[in-house]
Coordinates of C-alpha atoms in Angstrom, one line a residue:
M1 CA 36.5 37.9 22.5
K2 CA 33.6 39.5 24.4
D3 CA 31.1 37.5 26.3
F4 CA 27.5 37.2 24.9
A5 CA 26.1 38.9 28.0
T6 CA 28.2 42.0 27.5
L7 CA 27.3 42.3 23.8
F8 CA 23.5 41.9 24.4
P9 CA 22.8 42.8 28.0
T10 CA 19.0 43.1 27.5
F11 CA 18.8 39.6 26.0
E12 CA 20.6 38.0 28.9
P13 CA 17.5 37.3 31.2
A14 CA 15.7 35.5 28.3
R15 CA 18.9 33.5 27.5
Q16 CA 19.2 32.4 31.2
K17 CA 15.6 31.3 31.2
A18 CA 16.1 29.3 28.0
I19 CA 19.2 27.6 29.4
A20 CA 17.3 26.8 32.6
A21 CA 14.4 25.4 30.7
W22 CA 16.7 23.3 28.5
Q23 CA 18.6 21.9 31.6
A24 CA 15.3 21.1 33.3
R25 CA 14.5 18.6 30.4
S26 CA 15.6 15.0 30.5
R27 CA 18.3 13.8 28.1
R28 CA 15.6 12.1 26.1
E29 CA 13.5 15.3 25.8
Q30 CA 16.6 17.2 24.8
W31 CA 17.2 14.7 22.0
L32 CA 13.6 14.9 20.8
L33 CA 13.5 18.8 20.9
G34 CA 16.9 18.8 19.0
G35 CA 15.6 16.5 16.4
L36 CA 12.4 18.6 16.0
A37 CA 14.5 21.7 15.6
A38 CA 16.6 20.0 13.0
I39 CA 13.5 18.9 11.1
L40 CA 12.1 22.4 11.3
V41 CA 15.4 24.0 10.0
L42 CA 15.4 21.4 7.2
W43 CA 11.8 22.2 6.2
V44 CA 12.5 26.0 6.2
L45 CA 15.6 25.4 4.1
V46 CA 13.7 23.3 1.5
T47 CA 10.6 25.5 1.3
M48 CA 12.3 28.9 1.4
V49 CA 15.5 28.2 -0.6
I50 CA 15.5 25.0 -2.6
L51 CA 12.0 24.9 -4.0
P52 CA 12.0 28.6 -5.2
I53 CA 15.3 28.0 -7.0
Q54 CA 13.9 24.8 -8.6
R55 CA 10.8 26.6 -9.7
G56 CA 12.8 29.5 -11.2
R57 CA 15.0 27.0 -13.0
A58 CA 12.1 25.1 -14.4
Q59 CA 10.4 28.4 -15.6
A60 CA 13.7 29.5 -17.2
L61 CA 14.0 26.2 -19.0
S62 CA 10.4 26.4 -20.2
D63 CA 11.0 30.0 -21.5
I64 CA 14.1 28.9 -23.3
R65 CA 12.2 26.0 -25.0
T66 CA 9.4 28.4 -25.9
Y67 CA 11.7 31.0 -27.4
E68 CA 13.7 28.3 -29.3
S69 CA 10.6 26.8 -30.8
L70 CA 9.3 30.3 -31.8
T71 CA 12.7 31.0 -33.4
V72 CA 12.6 27.8 -35.4
R73 CA 9.0 28.5 -36.5
L74 CA 9.8 32.1 -37.5
R75 CA 12.9 31.0 -39.5
G76 CA 10.9 28.2 -41.1
A77 CA 8.1 30.6 -42.1
G78 CA 10.5 32.9 -44.0
P79 CA 10.0 36.6 -44.5
I80 CA 6.8 38.2 -43.5
G81 CA 4.4 39.3 -46.2
Q82 CA 4.2 38.7 -49.9
A83 CA 7.1 38.6 -52.3
P84 CA 8.1 42.1 -53.1
A85 CA 6.8 43.4 -56.4
Q86 CA 9.0 44.8 -59.1
P87 CA 10.1 48.4 -58.6
Q88 CA 7.7 50.9 -60.1
A89 CA 10.2 53.5 -61.3
N90 CA 8.1 55.0 -64.1
A91 CA 4.7 55.4 -62.4
S92 CA 3.6 58.6 -60.6
P93 CA 3.8 58.6 -56.8
A94 CA 0.0 58.7 -56.5
A95 CA -0.3 55.6 -58.8
I96 CA 2.4 53.7 -56.9
L97 CA 0.7 54.4 -53.5
S98 CA -2.8 53.4 -54.9
T99 CA -1.7 50.2 -56.7
S100 CA 0.4 49.0 -53.8
A101 CA -2.4 49.7 -51.3
A102 CA -4.9 47.8 -53.4
R103 CA -2.8 44.6 -53.0
F104 CA -3.2 44.9 -49.2
G105 CA -6.9 46.0 -49.1
V106 CA -6.1 49.5 -48.0
V107 CA -7.9 52.4 -49.5
P108 CA -5.7 55.6 -49.3
V109 CA -6.7 59.1 -50.2
V110 CA -3.6 60.7 -51.8
N111 CA -3.3 64.5 -51.8
P112 CA -0.2 66.6 -53.0
D113 CA 1.4 68.4 -50.2
G114 CA 4.3 70.7 -51.1
D115 CA 7.2 68.5 -52.3
G116 CA 5.5 65.3 -51.1
F117 CA 2.1 63.7 -50.6
R118 CA -0.2 63.5 -47.6
V119 CA -1.9 60.1 -47.5
T120 CA -5.0 59.4 -45.4
I121 CA -6.4 56.0 -44.5
A122 CA -9.8 56.1 -42.8
D123 CA -10.2 52.6 -41.4
A124 CA -7.9 49.6 -42.2
P125 CA -6.4 46.6 -40.4
Y126 CA -3.2 47.5 -38.6
E127 CA -1.3 44.6 -40.1
A128 CA -2.3 45.6 -43.7
V129 CA -1.2 49.2 -43.2
V130 CA 2.2 48.2 -41.9
R131 CA 2.7 45.7 -44.7
W132 CA 1.6 48.3 -47.2
I133 CA 4.1 50.9 -45.9
A134 CA 6.9 48.3 -46.0
D135 CA 5.9 47.3 -49.6
V136 CA 5.9 51.0 -50.7
E137 CA 9.4 51.6 -49.3
Q138 CA 10.8 48.3 -50.7
T139 CA 9.4 48.6 -54.2
S140 CA 9.7 52.4 -54.9
R141 CA 11.7 55.4 -54.3
L142 CA 9.0 56.8 -52.0
R143 CA 9.8 57.2 -48.3
V144 CA 7.4 57.7 -45.4
I145 CA 8.8 60.7 -43.4
G146 CA 5.8 61.2 -41.1
L147 CA 3.2 58.8 -39.7
R148 CA 0.3 59.1 -37.3
L149 CA -1.7 56.1 -36.3
D150 CA -5.0 56.3 -34.4
R151 CA -6.7 53.3 -32.9
R152 CA -10.2 52.7 -34.0
P153 CA -13.0 51.3 -31.9
S154 CA -12.9 48.0 -33.8
S155 CA -10.2 45.8 -32.5
G156 CA -7.1 45.7 -34.8
F157 CA -8.2 48.6 -37.0
V158 CA -6.5 52.0 -37.3
S159 CA -6.7 55.2 -39.2
A160 CA -3.5 56.7 -40.5
E161 CA -2.0 59.8 -41.9
L162 CA 1.3 59.6 -43.7
T163 CA 3.6 62.1 -45.2
V164 CA 5.4 60.6 -48.2
R165 CA 8.3 62.0 -50.3
A166 CA 10.2 60.7 -53.2

């Protein structure tokens, strides 16, 4: 095995000075400095390794508790929205869209567009629009094949343009 001085020749003068300074101390001073060094190493170990690990573990446990309580609350709440209405098989698509929208407080403008319909909503709550679209798809043969949502200046409100086909 190679000597320390041959591996790090530029460090050797500093090492020799440190050895000389250590040997110039009395046995009592050496014990005190050694104890201080041990306390310093222990403090660095605790603050740089152990405490961050404990904080991370506590945060992870807190997140797990939060997600578990949210899961329990969501399962207890049941499905989102109202109970689905009966399928409207015999009504026209424009009537289906209008009556379903009225239940959610959405006012659509329905225009025929080739083999489907173009539905425009000027200003409505985002949640109501999403629930209305879900209701239309669950209770009828109509399917939304295109959707463009634009955020309105009012918080939580959108304007939408949908393409609907049977």
